[in-house]
XYZ file of C-alpha atoms in Angstrom:
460
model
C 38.191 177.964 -41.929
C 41.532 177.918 -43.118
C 42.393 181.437 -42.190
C 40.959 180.711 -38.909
C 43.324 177.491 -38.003
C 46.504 179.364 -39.647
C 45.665 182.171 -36.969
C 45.286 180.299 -33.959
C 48.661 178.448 -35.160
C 50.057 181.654 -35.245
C 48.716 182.969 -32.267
C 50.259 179.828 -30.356
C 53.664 180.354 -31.945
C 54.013 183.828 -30.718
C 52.769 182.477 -26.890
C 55.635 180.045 -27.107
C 57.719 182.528 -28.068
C 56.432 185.162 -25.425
C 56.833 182.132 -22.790
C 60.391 181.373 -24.274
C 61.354 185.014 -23.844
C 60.142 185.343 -20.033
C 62.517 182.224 -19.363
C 65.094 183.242 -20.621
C 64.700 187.051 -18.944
C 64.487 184.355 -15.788
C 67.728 182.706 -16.659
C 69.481 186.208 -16.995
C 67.971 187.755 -13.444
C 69.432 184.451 -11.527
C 72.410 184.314 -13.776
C 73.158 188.231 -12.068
C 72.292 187.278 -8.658
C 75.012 184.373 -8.935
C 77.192 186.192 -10.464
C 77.028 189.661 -7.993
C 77.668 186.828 -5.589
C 80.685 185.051 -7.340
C 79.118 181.888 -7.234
C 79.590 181.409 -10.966
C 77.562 178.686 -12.451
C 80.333 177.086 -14.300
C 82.266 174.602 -12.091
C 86.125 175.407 -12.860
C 89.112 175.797 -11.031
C 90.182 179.279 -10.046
C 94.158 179.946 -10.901
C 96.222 182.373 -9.334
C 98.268 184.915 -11.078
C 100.874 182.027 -12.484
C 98.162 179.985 -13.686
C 98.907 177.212 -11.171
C 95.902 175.800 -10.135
C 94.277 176.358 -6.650
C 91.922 175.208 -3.997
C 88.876 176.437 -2.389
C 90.692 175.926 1.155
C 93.612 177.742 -0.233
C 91.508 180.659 -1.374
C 89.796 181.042 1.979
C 92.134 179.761 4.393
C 94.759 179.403 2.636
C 96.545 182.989 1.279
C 93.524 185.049 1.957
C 93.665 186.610 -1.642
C 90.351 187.265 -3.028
C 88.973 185.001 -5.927
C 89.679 187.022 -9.725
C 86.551 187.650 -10.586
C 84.841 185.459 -13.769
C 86.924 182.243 -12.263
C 84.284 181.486 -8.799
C 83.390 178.145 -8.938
C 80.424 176.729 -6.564
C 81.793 176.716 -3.133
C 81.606 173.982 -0.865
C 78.676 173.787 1.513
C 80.929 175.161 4.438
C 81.712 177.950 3.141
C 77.984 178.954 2.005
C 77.523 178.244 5.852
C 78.173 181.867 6.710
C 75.125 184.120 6.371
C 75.070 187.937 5.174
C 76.515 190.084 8.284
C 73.709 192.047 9.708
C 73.937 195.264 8.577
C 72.420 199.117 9.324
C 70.333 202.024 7.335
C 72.536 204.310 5.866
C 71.030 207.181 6.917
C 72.172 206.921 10.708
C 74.571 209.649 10.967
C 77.854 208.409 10.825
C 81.071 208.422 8.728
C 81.303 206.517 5.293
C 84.695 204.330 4.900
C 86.834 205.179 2.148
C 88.948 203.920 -0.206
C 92.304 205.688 1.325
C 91.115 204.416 5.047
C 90.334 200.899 3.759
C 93.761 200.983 2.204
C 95.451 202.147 5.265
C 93.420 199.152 7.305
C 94.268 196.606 5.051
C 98.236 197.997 5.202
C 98.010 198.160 9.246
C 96.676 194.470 9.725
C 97.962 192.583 6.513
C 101.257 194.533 5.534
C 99.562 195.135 2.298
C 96.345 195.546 0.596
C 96.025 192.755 -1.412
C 94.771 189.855 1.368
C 91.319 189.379 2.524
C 90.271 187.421 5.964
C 89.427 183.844 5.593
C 86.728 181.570 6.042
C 87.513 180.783 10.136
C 88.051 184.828 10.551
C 84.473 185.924 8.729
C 82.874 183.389 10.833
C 83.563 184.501 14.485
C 81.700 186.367 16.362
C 81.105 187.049 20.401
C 78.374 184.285 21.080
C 78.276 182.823 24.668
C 77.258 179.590 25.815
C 73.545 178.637 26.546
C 72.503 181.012 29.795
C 71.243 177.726 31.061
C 74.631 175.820 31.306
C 77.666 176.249 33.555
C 79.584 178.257 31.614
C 76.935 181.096 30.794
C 79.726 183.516 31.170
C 81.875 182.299 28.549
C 82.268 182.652 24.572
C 82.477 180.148 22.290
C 85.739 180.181 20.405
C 85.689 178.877 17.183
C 89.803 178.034 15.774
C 92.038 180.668 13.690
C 93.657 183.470 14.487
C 90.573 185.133 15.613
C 90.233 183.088 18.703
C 92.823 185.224 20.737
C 90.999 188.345 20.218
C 87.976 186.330 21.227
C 89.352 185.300 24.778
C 90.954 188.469 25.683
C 87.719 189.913 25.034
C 86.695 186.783 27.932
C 88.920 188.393 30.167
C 86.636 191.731 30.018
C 83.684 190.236 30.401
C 84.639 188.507 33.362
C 85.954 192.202 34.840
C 83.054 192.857 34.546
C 80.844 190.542 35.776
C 82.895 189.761 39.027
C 84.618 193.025 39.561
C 82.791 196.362 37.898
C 78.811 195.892 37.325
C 76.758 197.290 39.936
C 74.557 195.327 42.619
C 76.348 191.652 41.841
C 78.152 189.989 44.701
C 81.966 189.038 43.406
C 81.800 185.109 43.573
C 81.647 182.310 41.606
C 77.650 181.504 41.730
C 77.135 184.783 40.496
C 79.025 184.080 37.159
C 77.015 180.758 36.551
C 73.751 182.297 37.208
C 73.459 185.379 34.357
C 70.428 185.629 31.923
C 70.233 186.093 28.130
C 70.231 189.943 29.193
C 73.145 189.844 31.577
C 74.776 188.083 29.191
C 74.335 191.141 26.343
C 75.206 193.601 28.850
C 78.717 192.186 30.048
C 79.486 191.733 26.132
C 78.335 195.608 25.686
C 80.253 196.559 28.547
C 83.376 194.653 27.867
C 83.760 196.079 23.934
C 82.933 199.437 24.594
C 85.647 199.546 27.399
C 88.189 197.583 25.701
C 87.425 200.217 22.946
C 87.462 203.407 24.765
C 90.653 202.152 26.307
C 92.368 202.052 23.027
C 90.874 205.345 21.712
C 93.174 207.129 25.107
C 89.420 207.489 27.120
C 88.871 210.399 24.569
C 86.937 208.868 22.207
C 85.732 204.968 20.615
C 85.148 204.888 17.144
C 82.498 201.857 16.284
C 82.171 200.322 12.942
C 79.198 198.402 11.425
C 78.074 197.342 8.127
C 75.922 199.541 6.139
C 73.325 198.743 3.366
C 75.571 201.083 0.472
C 78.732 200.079 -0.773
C 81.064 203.045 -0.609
C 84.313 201.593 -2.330
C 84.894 199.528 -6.038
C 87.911 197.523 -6.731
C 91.185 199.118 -8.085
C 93.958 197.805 -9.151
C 95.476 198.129 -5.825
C 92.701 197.388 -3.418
C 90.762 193.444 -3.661
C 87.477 194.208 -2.407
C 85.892 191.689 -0.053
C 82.503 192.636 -0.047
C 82.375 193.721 3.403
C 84.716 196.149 4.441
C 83.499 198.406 1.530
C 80.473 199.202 3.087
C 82.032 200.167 6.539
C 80.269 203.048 8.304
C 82.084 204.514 11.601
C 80.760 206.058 14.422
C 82.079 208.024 16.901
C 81.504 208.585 20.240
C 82.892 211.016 23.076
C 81.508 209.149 25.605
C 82.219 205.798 27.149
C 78.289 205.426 27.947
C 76.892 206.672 24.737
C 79.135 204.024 23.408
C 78.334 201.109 25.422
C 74.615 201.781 24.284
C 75.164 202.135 20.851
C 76.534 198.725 21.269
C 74.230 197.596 23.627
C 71.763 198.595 20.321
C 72.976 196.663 17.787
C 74.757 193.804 19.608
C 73.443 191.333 16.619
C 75.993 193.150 14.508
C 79.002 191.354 16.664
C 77.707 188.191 18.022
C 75.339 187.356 15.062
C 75.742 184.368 13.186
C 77.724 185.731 9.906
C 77.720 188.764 11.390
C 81.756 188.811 10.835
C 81.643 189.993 14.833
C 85.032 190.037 15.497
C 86.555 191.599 12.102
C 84.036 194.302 13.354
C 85.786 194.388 16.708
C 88.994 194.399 15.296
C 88.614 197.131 12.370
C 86.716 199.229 15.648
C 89.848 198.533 17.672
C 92.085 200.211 14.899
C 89.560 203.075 14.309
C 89.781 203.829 18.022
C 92.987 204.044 18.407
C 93.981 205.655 14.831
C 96.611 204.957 13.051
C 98.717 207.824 14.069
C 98.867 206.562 17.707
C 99.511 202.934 16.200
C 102.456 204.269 14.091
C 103.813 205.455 17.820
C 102.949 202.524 19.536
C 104.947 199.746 16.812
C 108.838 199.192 16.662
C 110.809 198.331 14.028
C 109.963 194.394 14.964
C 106.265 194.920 14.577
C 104.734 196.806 11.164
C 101.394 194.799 10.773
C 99.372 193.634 13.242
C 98.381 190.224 11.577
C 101.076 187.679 10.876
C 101.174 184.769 8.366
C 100.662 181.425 9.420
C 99.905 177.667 8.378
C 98.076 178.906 5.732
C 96.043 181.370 8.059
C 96.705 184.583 9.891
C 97.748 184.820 13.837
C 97.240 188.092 15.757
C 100.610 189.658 16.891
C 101.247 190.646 20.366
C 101.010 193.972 19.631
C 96.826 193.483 19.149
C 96.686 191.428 22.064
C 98.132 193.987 23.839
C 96.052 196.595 22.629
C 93.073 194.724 23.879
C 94.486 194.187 27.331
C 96.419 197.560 27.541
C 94.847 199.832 25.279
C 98.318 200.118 23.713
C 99.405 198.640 20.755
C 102.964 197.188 22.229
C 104.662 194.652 20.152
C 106.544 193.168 23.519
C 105.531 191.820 26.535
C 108.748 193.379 28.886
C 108.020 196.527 31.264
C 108.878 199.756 29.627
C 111.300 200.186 26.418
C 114.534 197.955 26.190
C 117.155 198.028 23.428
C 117.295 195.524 20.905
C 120.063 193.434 19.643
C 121.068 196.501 16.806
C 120.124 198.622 19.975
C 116.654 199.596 18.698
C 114.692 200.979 20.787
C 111.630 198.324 21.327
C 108.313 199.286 22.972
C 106.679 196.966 25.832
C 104.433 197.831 28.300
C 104.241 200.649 29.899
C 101.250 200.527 32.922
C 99.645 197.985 34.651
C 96.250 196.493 33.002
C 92.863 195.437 34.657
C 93.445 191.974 33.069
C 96.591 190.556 32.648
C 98.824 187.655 30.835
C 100.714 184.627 30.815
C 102.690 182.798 28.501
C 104.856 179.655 28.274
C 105.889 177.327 25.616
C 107.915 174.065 25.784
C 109.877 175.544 23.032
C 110.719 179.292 24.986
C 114.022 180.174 25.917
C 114.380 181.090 29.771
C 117.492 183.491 28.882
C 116.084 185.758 26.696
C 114.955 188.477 28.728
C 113.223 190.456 25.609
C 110.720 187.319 25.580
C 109.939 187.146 29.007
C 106.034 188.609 30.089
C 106.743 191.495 32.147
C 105.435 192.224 36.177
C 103.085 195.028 33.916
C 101.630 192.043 32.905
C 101.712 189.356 35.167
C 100.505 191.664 38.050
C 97.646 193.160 36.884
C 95.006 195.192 39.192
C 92.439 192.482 38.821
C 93.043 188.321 38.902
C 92.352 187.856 35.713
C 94.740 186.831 32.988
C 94.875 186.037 29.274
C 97.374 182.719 28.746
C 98.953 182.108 26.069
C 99.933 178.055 26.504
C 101.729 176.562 23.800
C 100.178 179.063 21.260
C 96.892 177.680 22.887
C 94.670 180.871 24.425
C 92.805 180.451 27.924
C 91.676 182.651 30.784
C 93.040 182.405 34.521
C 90.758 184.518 37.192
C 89.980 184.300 40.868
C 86.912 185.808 42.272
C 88.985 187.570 45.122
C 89.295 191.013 44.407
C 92.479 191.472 46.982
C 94.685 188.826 45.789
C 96.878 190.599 44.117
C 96.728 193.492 46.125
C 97.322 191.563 49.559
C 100.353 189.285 50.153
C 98.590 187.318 52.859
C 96.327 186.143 50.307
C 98.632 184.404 47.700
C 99.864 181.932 50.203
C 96.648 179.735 49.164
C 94.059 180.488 47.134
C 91.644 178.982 44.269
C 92.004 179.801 40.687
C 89.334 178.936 37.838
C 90.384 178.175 34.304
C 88.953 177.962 31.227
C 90.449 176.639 28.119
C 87.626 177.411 25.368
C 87.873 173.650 24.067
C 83.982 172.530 22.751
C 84.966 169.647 24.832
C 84.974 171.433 27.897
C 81.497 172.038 29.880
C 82.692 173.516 32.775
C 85.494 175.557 34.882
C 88.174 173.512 35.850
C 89.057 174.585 39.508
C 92.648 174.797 41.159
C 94.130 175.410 44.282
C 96.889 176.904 44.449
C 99.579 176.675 47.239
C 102.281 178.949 47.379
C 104.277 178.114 50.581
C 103.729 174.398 50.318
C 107.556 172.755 51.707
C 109.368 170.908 48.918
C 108.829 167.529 50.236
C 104.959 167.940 50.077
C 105.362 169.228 46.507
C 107.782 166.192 45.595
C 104.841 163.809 47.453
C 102.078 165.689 44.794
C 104.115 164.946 41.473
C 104.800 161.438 42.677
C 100.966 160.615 43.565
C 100.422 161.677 40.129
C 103.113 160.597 38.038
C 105.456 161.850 36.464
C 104.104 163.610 33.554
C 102.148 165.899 36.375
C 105.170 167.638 36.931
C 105.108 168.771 32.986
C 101.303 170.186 32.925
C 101.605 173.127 30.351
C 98.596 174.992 32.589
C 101.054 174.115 35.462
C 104.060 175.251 34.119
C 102.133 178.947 33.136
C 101.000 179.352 36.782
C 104.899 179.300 37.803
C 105.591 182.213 35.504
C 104.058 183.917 38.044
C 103.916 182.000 41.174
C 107.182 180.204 40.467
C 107.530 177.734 43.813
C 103.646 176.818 42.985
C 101.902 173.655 43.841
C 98.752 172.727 41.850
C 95.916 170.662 42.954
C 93.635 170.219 40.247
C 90.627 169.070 42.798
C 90.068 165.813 40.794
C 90.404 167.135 36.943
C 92.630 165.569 34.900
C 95.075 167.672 34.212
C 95.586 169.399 30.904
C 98.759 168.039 28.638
């Protein structure tokens, strides 16, 4: 009987044990997961390479220098808000990254290869409003420096829903009436052209996110998790392109689908960086510059977008420089053009000023840059700018991409207007009409300009 007992006692030790074991086997499979993730279960503070303490808004938005690995700390709920980016099978024919290209992108965009996007960057995308609501046509832009990429990309779409797709009248019902599927193809439409533009109409290199990673971190590359598993694609066709696009739009407007990184790292592709190292000046060597803690896209991007050419200014043609360098500007008028004023811009210097490359493009449609602010200008007449008769007075739509705005705000503008009925305007108004930053834009271009903002309060 004894014997008996002393067995069963055994026989439950080695059960606890067993069941001891498999939790602990448990433990050490979730303790991987975390740790593949960098979301390291103990809660301290990462350092940087001084030891100085730093914080999780610095790491992200802050320097954009990847966390050392074995010093994550839980992150805060924002920044788990940003889900896996979609990604593709491997075995799709196409063109594994590696480590010397990933160098050379980090290089083109950061200056080195060392800094990572942030938090604001990995989470835009190309999503447009609800189909349903007045501004069906437009994106919604999130804040960072990826937010100018994301309305000169809003200039495209609106080429092409007013000016290029097939069986659409050109007016401004039209625009407010597109479905979920008209929506998808204007966004296909507008990438693939913006990059087969870039890549000289020859070819447009596309990049998505595979399942394999292709690259491991050195002591001179940071990986981010991401770019390592880039896979490119070529294509010698603007159609073929568009489709492949068209196919695997999730991959750009998804949410964490890091859309516009995508865009971005396609854009560079595209063009190569031989053509890029022809297209920069001595003023411009990276494409993304430092700024309040975040990055800022140069103008040389913007352009590239808008142009297809990376040109750091905004003048016609090539000027000389103050150490009579020879700096590159733009050298062809665009389908979509730009503006730009600030309240802190120097009238006199003619190496500042936006070009007639750019201010008279071959559609109405511009890119503004207000104050640092980005918006989009357009008209749905395809002859204004092609027929004098027309700019004497015409209606302009504008949208400024706030989340506070939910819908166009429409102007009329009047070009021929005597001075006493523009002095009449500002004083019905006030004073502080006559200082409108949208105003003040519009007579870059149309300089003698009056504004009626059609019972909007005008933007300050």
């Amino acid at each position: 009987m004894d014997m008996e007992v002393l067995g069963q006692e055994q026989s439950s030790e080695q059960l606890d044990l067993e069941e001891i074991s498999r939790k602990i086997s448990f433990l050490d499979k979730w303790r991987e997961i975390f740790s593949f993730h960098r979301l390291g279960t103990n809660n301290t503070t990462p350092q940087n390479h001084e030891g100085n303490h730093i914080s999780a808004d610095e790491n992200e938005d802050g320097t954009g220098i990847p966390q050392p690995k074995g010093q994550g700390h839980l992150p805060s709920s924002g920044l788990c808000s940003i889900p896996n980016p979609s990604i593709i099978s491997s075995k799709l024919g196409s063109l594994p990254i590696s480590l010397a290209m990933a160098m050379k992108l980090r290089q083109i965009l950061f200056g080195n290869t060392i800094h990572v996007f942030s938090y604001n960057w990995k989470k835009a995308c190309f999503r447009f409003h609800d189909p349903s609501s007045e501004l069906a046509f437009t994106l919604e832009v999130g804040k960072g420096g990826a937010r100018s990429i994301q309305m000169a990309v809003q200039g495209s779409i609106i080429k092409y829903l007013l000016f290029t797709r097939k069986g659409k009248d050109c007016n401004f019902g039209s625009l407010c009436e597109i479905s979920k599927k008209e929506q998808e193809q204007a966004l296909a439409a507008a990438l693939a052209g913006i990059l087969w533009a870039a890549g000289a109409a020859q070819k447009a290199t596309i990049c998505l996110v595979s399942e394999d990673t292709y690259i491991a971190s050195t002591p001179d590359y940071s990986v981010d998790n991401f770019t390592e598993r880039l896979q490119l694609f070529e294509f010698l066709e603007k159609e073929a392109a568009e489709k492949f696009i068209y196919d695997h739009l999730q991959c750009f407007r998804g949410e964490g689908s890091h859309g516009v990184i995508l865009f971005l790292y396609s854009l560079i592709f595209s063009r190569t960086f031989e053509r890029l190292q022809m297209d920069l000046d001595g003023t411009t060597t990276q494409l993304l510059q430092p700024n309040a803690g975040g990055f800022l896209c140069r103008q040389a991007v913007l352009n590239m977008i808008l142009t297809g050419r990376a040109s750091p200014s905004v003048f016609n043609g090539c000027e000389k420089g103050r150490s009579q360098e020879t700096l590159h500007g733009v050298l062809t008028r665009s389908d979509v053009g730009y503006l730009r004023w600030g309240k802190d811009a120097l009238e006199d210097d003619r190496l500042s000023q936006v070009g007639s490359m750019l201010k008279t493009p071959k559609l109405p449609i511009w890119l503004c840059n207000i104050n640092g602010n980005y918006s989009i200008l357009f008209c749905t007449n395809r002859q204004l700018l092609s027929d004098w008769k027309m700019e004497r007075l015409f209606d302009l739509y504008f949208y400024s991409g706030r989340s506070s705005q939910k819908k166009l705000v429409h102007l009329t503008i009047d070009t021929h207007s005597h001075h006493w009925e523009r002095d009449q305007q500002e004083e019905k108004h006030g004073p502080r009409r006559r200082f409108s930053p949208v105003e003040m834009a519009i007579r870059t271009k149309w300089s003698e300009a009056t504004i009626n903002w059609n019972g909007t309060i005008p933007f300050f």
